[in-house]
Amino acid sequence: MSKPRDIADSAATINFIDTVTSNVQDQLDNLDPVPTNIAGGSAGTIPYQSAANTTAMLAVGTAGQVLQTNGASAPTWVTPAGGAMVLLSTVTASAASTVDIETTFDSTYDNYIIMGEASVSNDGGAFRVRYKLGGSYVTSAYQYHVNLSKSGSTSYVGAQAVNDSYIQFNDSIGNASDESIQFSINITSPANTSKRKLCYWDSAAIWTGGEVKTARGVGTNTGTGALTGVRFYSQGTLTGTFRLYGIVKS
């Protein structure tokens, strides 16, 4: 006497499910465990596939280099073409009395550029700079000349000093919520110890009267020690972002 059809069909279904489950489990058992670390590397190395199912490690490059693909061949570290800007550091300030940029000023690059935007707490405050020479920030022997103009006038005003305690970039910056200063400062050969460290800059600011004010100038310090830092400050506090770039040697 044969089983009723519904019972026979149920048994077949159960057997099929058991078979599929067993096959899936066998495949799972044969899988490699999920890795949490890759063996064989060291700090700064990068894993890549040198062949099918074969992982190799790319050795560490040098500061400022970028990773280049070579098609199916191994990737390599290369130095960017001359003139490329490399972001070296970013400093974000919030109501800071001073903002110091002290990362990577050395002989790696011939030229450095600091770009930023900041607001001041003191209405009518000026934007000033000091150098870190020979390991400390210098508070004397600065020379500068700056040309200033504003949207409410066709006149140009000059400011200068031959022996000051700072380099002045721009003055009379407003402290309203929509007022700030934007700037770019260039510094050449900071590691050189036989020449003064020249800087030249362009800046734009919202003046305390609400007008736009521009400033372009040049400055230096009579000291010749290696420059390892640049300090920004105002009569009050600064809030903003400051970025240091190196210009790749050609």
PDB file of C-alpha atoms in Angstrom:
ATOM      1  CA  MET A   1       0.000   0.000   0.000  1.00  0.00           C
ATOM      2  CA  SER A   2       1.564   3.337  -1.069  1.00  0.00           C
ATOM      3  CA  LYS A   3       1.791   6.480   1.107  1.00  0.00           C
ATOM      4  CA  PRO A   4      -0.702   9.223   0.459  1.00  0.00           C
ATOM      5  CA  ARG A   5       0.635  11.718  -2.071  1.00  0.00           C
ATOM      6  CA  ASP A   6       0.811  14.641   0.378  1.00  0.00           C
ATOM      7  CA  ILE A   7       2.950  12.650   2.820  1.00  0.00           C
ATOM      8  CA  ALA A   8       5.287  11.456   0.065  1.00  0.00           C
ATOM      9  CA  ASP A   9       5.670  15.019  -1.283  1.00  0.00           C
ATOM     10  CA  SER A  10       6.454  16.351   2.210  1.00  0.00           C
ATOM     11  CA  ALA A  11       9.138  13.735   2.743  1.00  0.00           C
ATOM     12  CA  ALA A  12      10.754  14.576  -0.582  1.00  0.00           C
ATOM     13  CA  THR A  13      10.737  18.266   0.259  1.00  0.00           C
ATOM     14  CA  ILE A  14      12.377  17.652   3.612  1.00  0.00           C
ATOM     15  CA  ASN A  15      15.074  15.518   2.001  1.00  0.00           C
ATOM     16  CA  PHE A  16      15.739  18.248  -0.584  1.00  0.00           C
ATOM     17  CA  ILE A  17      16.053  20.912   2.103  1.00  0.00           C
ATOM     18  CA  ASP A  18      18.411  18.719   4.113  1.00  0.00           C
ATOM     19  CA  THR A  19      20.597  18.178   1.050  1.00  0.00           C
ATOM     20  CA  VAL A  20      20.777  21.901   0.196  1.00  0.00           C
ATOM     21  CA  THR A  21      21.505  22.826   3.809  1.00  0.00           C
ATOM     22  CA  SER A  22      24.286  20.250   3.965  1.00  0.00           C
ATOM     23  CA  ASN A  23      25.877  21.562   0.752  1.00  0.00           C
ATOM     24  CA  VAL A  24      25.730  25.170   1.937  1.00  0.00           C
ATOM     25  CA  GLN A  25      27.292  24.229   5.262  1.00  0.00           C
ATOM     26  CA  ASP A  26      30.082  22.352   3.462  1.00  0.00           C
ATOM     27  CA  GLN A  27      30.858  25.495   1.438  1.00  0.00           C
ATOM     28  CA  LEU A  28      30.822  27.686   4.530  1.00  0.00           C
ATOM     29  CA  ASP A  29      33.181  25.279   6.304  1.00  0.00           C
ATOM     30  CA  ASN A  30      35.637  25.538   3.401  1.00  0.00           C
ATOM     31  CA  LEU A  31      35.713  29.337   3.463  1.00  0.00           C
ATOM     32  CA  ASP A  32      38.766  31.046   4.958  1.00  0.00           C
ATOM     33  CA  PRO A  33      38.066  32.951   8.176  1.00  0.00           C
ATOM     34  CA  VAL A  34      37.435  36.700   7.818  1.00  0.00           C
ATOM     35  CA  PRO A  35      40.822  38.409   8.379  1.00  0.00           C
ATOM     36  CA  THR A  36      41.133  41.153  10.983  1.00  0.00           C
ATOM     37  CA  ASN A  37      44.782  41.907  10.138  1.00  0.00           C
ATOM     38  CA  ILE A  38      46.993  41.316   7.093  1.00  0.00           C
ATOM     39  CA  ALA A  39      50.241  39.563   7.942  1.00  0.00           C
ATOM     40  CA  GLY A  40      53.500  40.449   6.267  1.00  0.00           C
ATOM     41  CA  GLY A  41      53.108  44.226   6.159  1.00  0.00           C
ATOM     42  CA  SER A  42      54.667  47.025   8.170  1.00  0.00           C
ATOM     43  CA  ALA A  43      53.763  50.602   9.065  1.00  0.00           C
ATOM     44  CA  GLY A  44      52.946  52.575   5.927  1.00  0.00           C
ATOM     45  CA  THR A  45      53.011  49.675   3.439  1.00  0.00           C
ATOM     46  CA  ILE A  46      50.026  49.127   1.140  1.00  0.00           C
ATOM     47  CA  PRO A  47      48.683  45.688   0.078  1.00  0.00           C
ATOM     48  CA  TYR A  48      47.989  45.028  -3.609  1.00  0.00           C
ATOM     49  CA  GLN A  49      47.357  41.990  -5.829  1.00  0.00           C
ATOM     50  CA  SER A  50      50.530  41.003  -7.680  1.00  0.00           C
ATOM     51  CA  ALA A  51      48.721  38.061  -9.330  1.00  0.00           C
ATOM     52  CA  ALA A  52      45.468  36.154  -9.003  1.00  0.00           C
ATOM     53  CA  ASN A  53      45.005  35.052  -5.368  1.00  0.00           C
ATOM     54  CA  THR A  54      48.386  36.588  -4.475  1.00  0.00           C
ATOM     55  CA  THR A  55      48.771  39.617  -2.229  1.00  0.00           C
ATOM     56  CA  ALA A  56      51.989  41.633  -2.052  1.00  0.00           C
ATOM     57  CA  MET A  57      53.018  44.729  -0.075  1.00  0.00           C
ATOM     58  CA  LEU A  58      54.106  48.015  -1.648  1.00  0.00           C
ATOM     59  CA  ALA A  59      57.008  49.548   0.267  1.00  0.00           C
ATOM     60  CA  VAL A  60      56.647  52.940   1.925  1.00  0.00           C
ATOM     61  CA  GLY A  61      57.178  55.989  -0.291  1.00  0.00           C
ATOM     62  CA  THR A  62      58.625  59.338   0.755  1.00  0.00           C
ATOM     63  CA  ALA A  63      56.765  62.393   2.066  1.00  0.00           C
ATOM     64  CA  GLY A  64      54.885  64.248  -0.654  1.00  0.00           C
ATOM     65  CA  GLN A  65      54.772  61.360  -3.139  1.00  0.00           C
ATOM     66  CA  VAL A  66      51.508  60.068  -4.616  1.00  0.00           C
ATOM     67  CA  LEU A  67      50.402  56.562  -5.580  1.00  0.00           C
ATOM     68  CA  GLN A  68      50.428  55.830  -9.324  1.00  0.00           C
ATOM     69  CA  THR A  69      48.649  52.961 -11.039  1.00  0.00           C
ATOM     70  CA  ASN A  70      50.619  51.082 -13.704  1.00  0.00           C
ATOM     71  CA  GLY A  71      47.802  49.036 -15.187  1.00  0.00           C
ATOM     72  CA  ALA A  72      48.246  45.334 -14.435  1.00  0.00           C
ATOM     73  CA  SER A  73      51.752  45.965 -13.098  1.00  0.00           C
ATOM     74  CA  ALA A  74      52.491  46.824  -9.494  1.00  0.00           C
ATOM     75  CA  PRO A  75      51.591  50.380  -8.371  1.00  0.00           C
ATOM     76  CA  THR A  76      54.434  52.756  -7.559  1.00  0.00           C
ATOM     77  CA  TRP A  77      55.072  55.888  -5.549  1.00  0.00           C
ATOM     78  CA  VAL A  78      55.947  58.895  -7.712  1.00  0.00           C
ATOM     79  CA  THR A  79      56.778  62.543  -7.121  1.00  0.00           C
ATOM     80  CA  PRO A  80      54.118  64.844  -8.601  1.00  0.00           C
ATOM     81  CA  ALA A  81      55.047  67.007 -11.550  1.00  0.00           C
ATOM     82  CA  GLY A  82      56.752  70.303 -10.712  1.00  0.00           C
ATOM     83  CA  GLY A  83      54.483  73.055  -9.434  1.00  0.00           C
ATOM     84  CA  ALA A  84      51.925  70.792  -7.758  1.00  0.00           C
ATOM     85  CA  MET A  85      50.594  71.903  -4.368  1.00  0.00           C
ATOM     86  CA  VAL A  86      50.668  69.326  -1.575  1.00  0.00           C
ATOM     87  CA  LEU A  87      48.507  69.877   1.498  1.00  0.00           C
ATOM     88  CA  LEU A  88      50.770  69.419   4.530  1.00  0.00           C
ATOM     89  CA  SER A  89      48.645  70.449   7.493  1.00  0.00           C
ATOM     90  CA  THR A  90      45.379  72.065   8.523  1.00  0.00           C
ATOM     91  CA  VAL A  91      44.834  74.052  11.714  1.00  0.00           C
ATOM     92  CA  THR A  92      41.315  74.949  12.837  1.00  0.00           C
ATOM     93  CA  ALA A  93      41.116  77.693  15.452  1.00  0.00           C
ATOM     94  CA  SER A  94      38.214  78.724  17.676  1.00  0.00           C
ATOM     95  CA  ALA A  95      38.600  81.952  19.661  1.00  0.00           C
ATOM     96  CA  ALA A  96      42.375  81.432  19.771  1.00  0.00           C
ATOM     97  CA  SER A  97      44.740  84.168  20.930  1.00  0.00           C
ATOM     98  CA  THR A  98      47.374  82.837  18.507  1.00  0.00           C
ATOM     99  CA  VAL A  99      47.357  80.332  15.643  1.00  0.00           C
ATOM    100  CA  ASP A 100      50.683  78.572  15.044  1.00  0.00           C
ATOM    101  CA  ILE A 101      51.568  76.738  11.832  1.00  0.00           C
ATOM    102  CA  GLU A 102      54.567  74.557  12.643  1.00  0.00           C
ATOM    103  CA  THR A 103      54.291  71.428  10.484  1.00  0.00           C
ATOM    104  CA  THR A 104      56.824  70.545   7.761  1.00  0.00           C
ATOM    105  CA  PHE A 105      58.703  73.811   7.336  1.00  0.00           C
ATOM    106  CA  ASP A 106      62.012  72.344   6.113  1.00  0.00           C
ATOM    107  CA  SER A 107      64.018  71.821   2.921  1.00  0.00           C
ATOM    108  CA  THR A 108      61.549  69.332   1.406  1.00  0.00           C
ATOM    109  CA  TYR A 109      59.974  72.163  -0.595  1.00  0.00           C
ATOM    110  CA  ASP A 110      61.439  75.391  -1.935  1.00  0.00           C
ATOM    111  CA  ASN A 111      58.171  77.260  -1.502  1.00  0.00           C
ATOM    112  CA  TYR A 112      55.358  77.115   1.012  1.00  0.00           C
ATOM    113  CA  ILE A 113      51.930  78.722   0.877  1.00  0.00           C
ATOM    114  CA  ILE A 114      49.580  79.295   3.804  1.00  0.00           C
ATOM    115  CA  MET A 115      45.971  79.918   2.824  1.00  0.00           C
ATOM    116  CA  GLY A 116      43.157  80.672   5.215  1.00  0.00           C
ATOM    117  CA  GLU A 117      40.064  82.465   6.323  1.00  0.00           C
ATOM    118  CA  ALA A 118      39.503  83.867   9.799  1.00  0.00           C
ATOM    119  CA  SER A 119      37.257  86.164  11.802  1.00  0.00           C
ATOM    120  CA  VAL A 120      38.399  88.454  14.619  1.00  0.00           C
ATOM    121  CA  SER A 121      36.724  89.094  17.957  1.00  0.00           C
ATOM    122  CA  ASN A 122      37.829  92.716  18.229  1.00  0.00           C
ATOM    123  CA  ASP A 123      36.043  95.137  15.889  1.00  0.00           C
ATOM    124  CA  GLY A 124      38.666  97.002  13.904  1.00  0.00           C
ATOM    125  CA  GLY A 125      41.343  94.447  14.793  1.00  0.00           C
ATOM    126  CA  ALA A 126      44.433  93.994  12.618  1.00  0.00           C
ATOM    127  CA  PHE A 127      45.805  90.696  11.270  1.00  0.00           C
ATOM    128  CA  ARG A 128      49.459  90.131  12.185  1.00  0.00           C
ATOM    129  CA  VAL A 129      52.232  87.577  11.731  1.00  0.00           C
ATOM    130  CA  ARG A 130      55.413  86.539  13.523  1.00  0.00           C
ATOM    131  CA  TYR A 131      58.167  84.094  12.535  1.00  0.00           C
ATOM    132  CA  LYS A 132      59.580  81.212  14.535  1.00  0.00           C
ATOM    133  CA  LEU A 133      63.321  81.505  13.869  1.00  0.00           C
ATOM    134  CA  GLY A 134      66.001  79.397  15.496  1.00  0.00           C
ATOM    135  CA  GLY A 135      63.463  77.625  17.694  1.00  0.00           C
ATOM    136  CA  SER A 136      61.468  80.558  19.139  1.00  0.00           C
ATOM    137  CA  TYR A 137      59.014  83.208  17.997  1.00  0.00           C
ATOM    138  CA  VAL A 138      60.702  86.545  17.372  1.00  0.00           C
ATOM    139  CA  THR A 139      59.089  89.741  18.697  1.00  0.00           C
ATOM    140  CA  SER A 140      61.371  92.390  17.152  1.00  0.00           C
ATOM    141  CA  ALA A 141      63.271  93.419  14.002  1.00  0.00           C
ATOM    142  CA  TYR A 142      60.434  93.003  11.479  1.00  0.00           C
ATOM    143  CA  GLN A 143      60.252  95.048   8.299  1.00  0.00           C
ATOM    144  CA  TYR A 144      57.216  95.308   6.032  1.00  0.00           C
ATOM    145  CA  HIS A 145      55.386  97.413   3.504  1.00  0.00           C
ATOM    146  CA  VAL A 146      51.709  96.948   2.627  1.00  0.00           C
ATOM    147  CA  ASN A 147      49.399  98.682   0.147  1.00  0.00           C
ATOM    148  CA  LEU A 148      45.785  99.027   1.317  1.00  0.00           C
ATOM    149  CA  SER A 149      42.610 100.053  -0.510  1.00  0.00           C
ATOM    150  CA  LYS A 150      38.872  99.756   0.126  1.00  0.00           C
ATOM    151  CA  SER A 151      35.702  99.734  -1.920  1.00  0.00           C
ATOM    152  CA  GLY A 152      34.531 103.135  -0.648  1.00  0.00           C
ATOM    153  CA  SER A 153      37.578 105.004  -1.932  1.00  0.00           C
ATOM    154  CA  THR A 154      39.804 105.263  -5.002  1.00  0.00           C
ATOM    155  CA  SER A 155      42.800 106.107  -2.827  1.00  0.00           C
ATOM    156  CA  TYR A 156      45.615 103.736  -1.876  1.00  0.00           C
ATOM    157  CA  VAL A 157      47.127 103.893   1.580  1.00  0.00           C
ATOM    158  CA  GLY A 158      50.523 102.539   2.514  1.00  0.00           C
ATOM    159  CA  ALA A 159      51.699 101.167   5.851  1.00  0.00           C
ATOM    160  CA  GLN A 160      55.312 100.359   6.664  1.00  0.00           C
ATOM    161  CA  ALA A 161      57.812  99.578   9.393  1.00  0.00           C
ATOM    162  CA  VAL A 162      61.567  99.058   9.536  1.00  0.00           C
ATOM    163  CA  ASN A 163      61.772  97.712  13.100  1.00  0.00           C
ATOM    164  CA  ASP A 164      58.444  96.424  14.390  1.00  0.00           C
ATOM    165  CA  SER A 165      57.333  93.555  16.626  1.00  0.00           C
ATOM    166  CA  TYR A 166      55.247  91.931  13.866  1.00  0.00           C
ATOM    167  CA  ILE A 167      54.343  91.972  10.175  1.00  0.00           C
ATOM    168  CA  GLN A 168      50.936  93.539   9.615  1.00  0.00           C
ATOM    169  CA  PHE A 169      48.844  91.972   6.840  1.00  0.00           C
ATOM    170  CA  ASN A 170      45.604  93.937   7.024  1.00  0.00           C
ATOM    171  CA  ASP A 171      43.935  96.299   9.477  1.00  0.00           C
ATOM    172  CA  SER A 172      40.504  97.387  10.719  1.00  0.00           C
ATOM    173  CA  ILE A 173      38.799  94.007  10.157  1.00  0.00           C
ATOM    174  CA  GLY A 174      35.153  93.925  11.257  1.00  0.00           C
ATOM    175  CA  ASN A 175      33.918  91.413  13.819  1.00  0.00           C
ATOM    176  CA  ALA A 176      30.306  91.002  12.654  1.00  0.00           C
ATOM    177  CA  SER A 177      29.140  87.466  11.850  1.00  0.00           C
ATOM    178  CA  ASP A 178      29.449  88.067   8.098  1.00  0.00           C
ATOM    179  CA  GLU A 179      32.881  89.751   8.268  1.00  0.00           C
ATOM    180  CA  SER A 180      36.258  87.997   7.962  1.00  0.00           C
ATOM    181  CA  ILE A 181      39.666  88.052   6.304  1.00  0.00           C
ATOM    182  CA  GLN A 182      40.862  85.707   3.548  1.00  0.00           C
ATOM    183  CA  PHE A 183      44.530  85.498   2.657  1.00  0.00           C
ATOM    184  CA  SER A 184      47.393  83.711   0.924  1.00  0.00           C
ATOM    185  CA  ILE A 185      51.000  84.060   2.124  1.00  0.00           C
ATOM    186  CA  ASN A 186      54.083  82.754   0.271  1.00  0.00           C
ATOM    187  CA  ILE A 187      57.331  81.826   2.035  1.00  0.00           C
ATOM    188  CA  THR A 188      60.508  80.753   0.231  1.00  0.00           C
ATOM    189  CA  SER A 189      63.409  78.564   1.422  1.00  0.00           C
ATOM    190  CA  PRO A 190      62.538  78.439   5.148  1.00  0.00           C
ATOM    191  CA  ALA A 191      65.439  76.085   5.951  1.00  0.00           C
ATOM    192  CA  ASN A 192      68.082  78.431   4.561  1.00  0.00           C
ATOM    193  CA  THR A 193      70.214  79.900   7.376  1.00  0.00           C
ATOM    194  CA  SER A 194      72.141  82.500   5.398  1.00  0.00           C
ATOM    195  CA  LYS A 195      69.268  84.632   4.085  1.00  0.00           C
ATOM    196  CA  ARG A 196      66.350  86.513   5.593  1.00  0.00           C
ATOM    197  CA  LYS A 197      62.951  84.868   5.183  1.00  0.00           C
ATOM    198  CA  LEU A 198      60.834  86.937   2.825  1.00  0.00           C
ATOM    199  CA  CYS A 199      57.081  86.562   2.711  1.00  0.00           C
ATOM    200  CA  TYR A 200      54.631  88.208   0.355  1.00  0.00           C
ATOM    201  CA  TRP A 201      50.871  88.087   0.531  1.00  0.00           C
ATOM    202  CA  ASP A 202      47.473  89.027  -0.789  1.00  0.00           C
ATOM    203  CA  SER A 203      44.481  89.430   1.496  1.00  0.00           C
ATOM    204  CA  ALA A 204      40.886  90.589   1.363  1.00  0.00           C
ATOM    205  CA  ALA A 205      38.784  91.545   4.364  1.00  0.00           C
ATOM    206  CA  ILE A 206      35.501  93.130   5.323  1.00  0.00           C
ATOM    207  CA  TRP A 207      36.429  96.403   6.955  1.00  0.00           C
ATOM    208  CA  THR A 208      34.871  97.516  10.232  1.00  0.00           C
ATOM    209  CA  GLY A 209      32.654  99.898   8.209  1.00  0.00           C
ATOM    210  CA  GLY A 210      31.282  97.019   6.131  1.00  0.00           C
ATOM    211  CA  GLU A 211      33.346  97.758   3.020  1.00  0.00           C
ATOM    212  CA  VAL A 212      35.702  95.292   1.359  1.00  0.00           C
ATOM    213  CA  LYS A 213      39.378  96.054   1.937  1.00  0.00           C
ATOM    214  CA  THR A 214      42.365  94.594   0.113  1.00  0.00           C
ATOM    215  CA  ALA A 215      46.000  94.419   1.142  1.00  0.00           C
ATOM    216  CA  ARG A 216      49.120  93.326  -0.697  1.00  0.00           C
ATOM    217  CA  GLY A 217      52.541  93.433   0.879  1.00  0.00           C
ATOM    218  CA  VAL A 218      55.965  92.048   1.616  1.00  0.00           C
ATOM    219  CA  GLY A 219      57.715  91.458   4.916  1.00  0.00           C
ATOM    220  CA  THR A 220      60.748  89.912   6.566  1.00  0.00           C
ATOM    221  CA  ASN A 221      62.735  89.687   9.776  1.00  0.00           C
ATOM    222  CA  THR A 222      66.397  90.638   9.985  1.00  0.00           C
ATOM    223  CA  GLY A 223      67.213  87.252  11.532  1.00  0.00           C
ATOM    224  CA  THR A 224      68.553  84.455   9.315  1.00  0.00           C
ATOM    225  CA  GLY A 225      67.768  81.400  11.438  1.00  0.00           C
ATOM    226  CA  ALA A 226      65.777  78.533   9.941  1.00  0.00           C
ATOM    227  CA  LEU A 227      62.069  79.305   9.873  1.00  0.00           C
ATOM    228  CA  THR A 228      60.072  76.492  11.518  1.00  0.00           C
ATOM    229  CA  GLY A 229      56.791  78.213  12.302  1.00  0.00           C
ATOM    230  CA  VAL A 230      54.454  81.096  11.482  1.00  0.00           C
ATOM    231  CA  ARG A 231      52.196  82.657  14.129  1.00  0.00           C
ATOM    232  CA  PHE A 232      48.983  84.540  13.305  1.00  0.00           C
ATOM    233  CA  TYR A 233      47.255  86.794  15.826  1.00  0.00           C
ATOM    234  CA  SER A 234      45.073  89.870  16.239  1.00  0.00           C
ATOM    235  CA  GLN A 235      44.227  92.327  19.034  1.00  0.00           C
ATOM    236  CA  GLY A 236      41.469  89.926  20.106  1.00  0.00           C
ATOM    237  CA  THR A 237      41.036  86.273  19.156  1.00  0.00           C
ATOM    238  CA  LEU A 238      40.940  84.410  15.841  1.00  0.00           C
ATOM    239  CA  THR A 239      38.468  81.807  14.613  1.00  0.00           C
ATOM    240  CA  GLY A 240      39.031  80.085  11.297  1.00  0.00           C
ATOM    241  CA  THR A 241      40.912  77.520   9.212  1.00  0.00           C
ATOM    242  CA  PHE A 242      44.558  77.732   8.137  1.00  0.00           C
ATOM    243  CA  ARG A 243      46.120  75.355   5.575  1.00  0.00           C
ATOM    244  CA  LEU A 244      49.801  74.868   4.797  1.00  0.00           C
ATOM    245  CA  TYR A 245      50.849  73.707   1.310  1.00  0.00           C
ATOM    246  CA  GLY A 246      54.229  72.757  -0.106  1.00  0.00           C
ATOM    247  CA  ILE A 247      55.066  73.515  -3.735  1.00  0.00           C
ATOM    248  CA  VAL A 248      56.738  70.475  -5.268  1.00  0.00           C
ATOM    249  CA  LYS A 249      60.206  71.043  -6.699  1.00  0.00           C
ATOM    250  CA  SER A 250      60.371  70.732 -10.482  1.00  0.00           C
TER     251      SER A 250
END
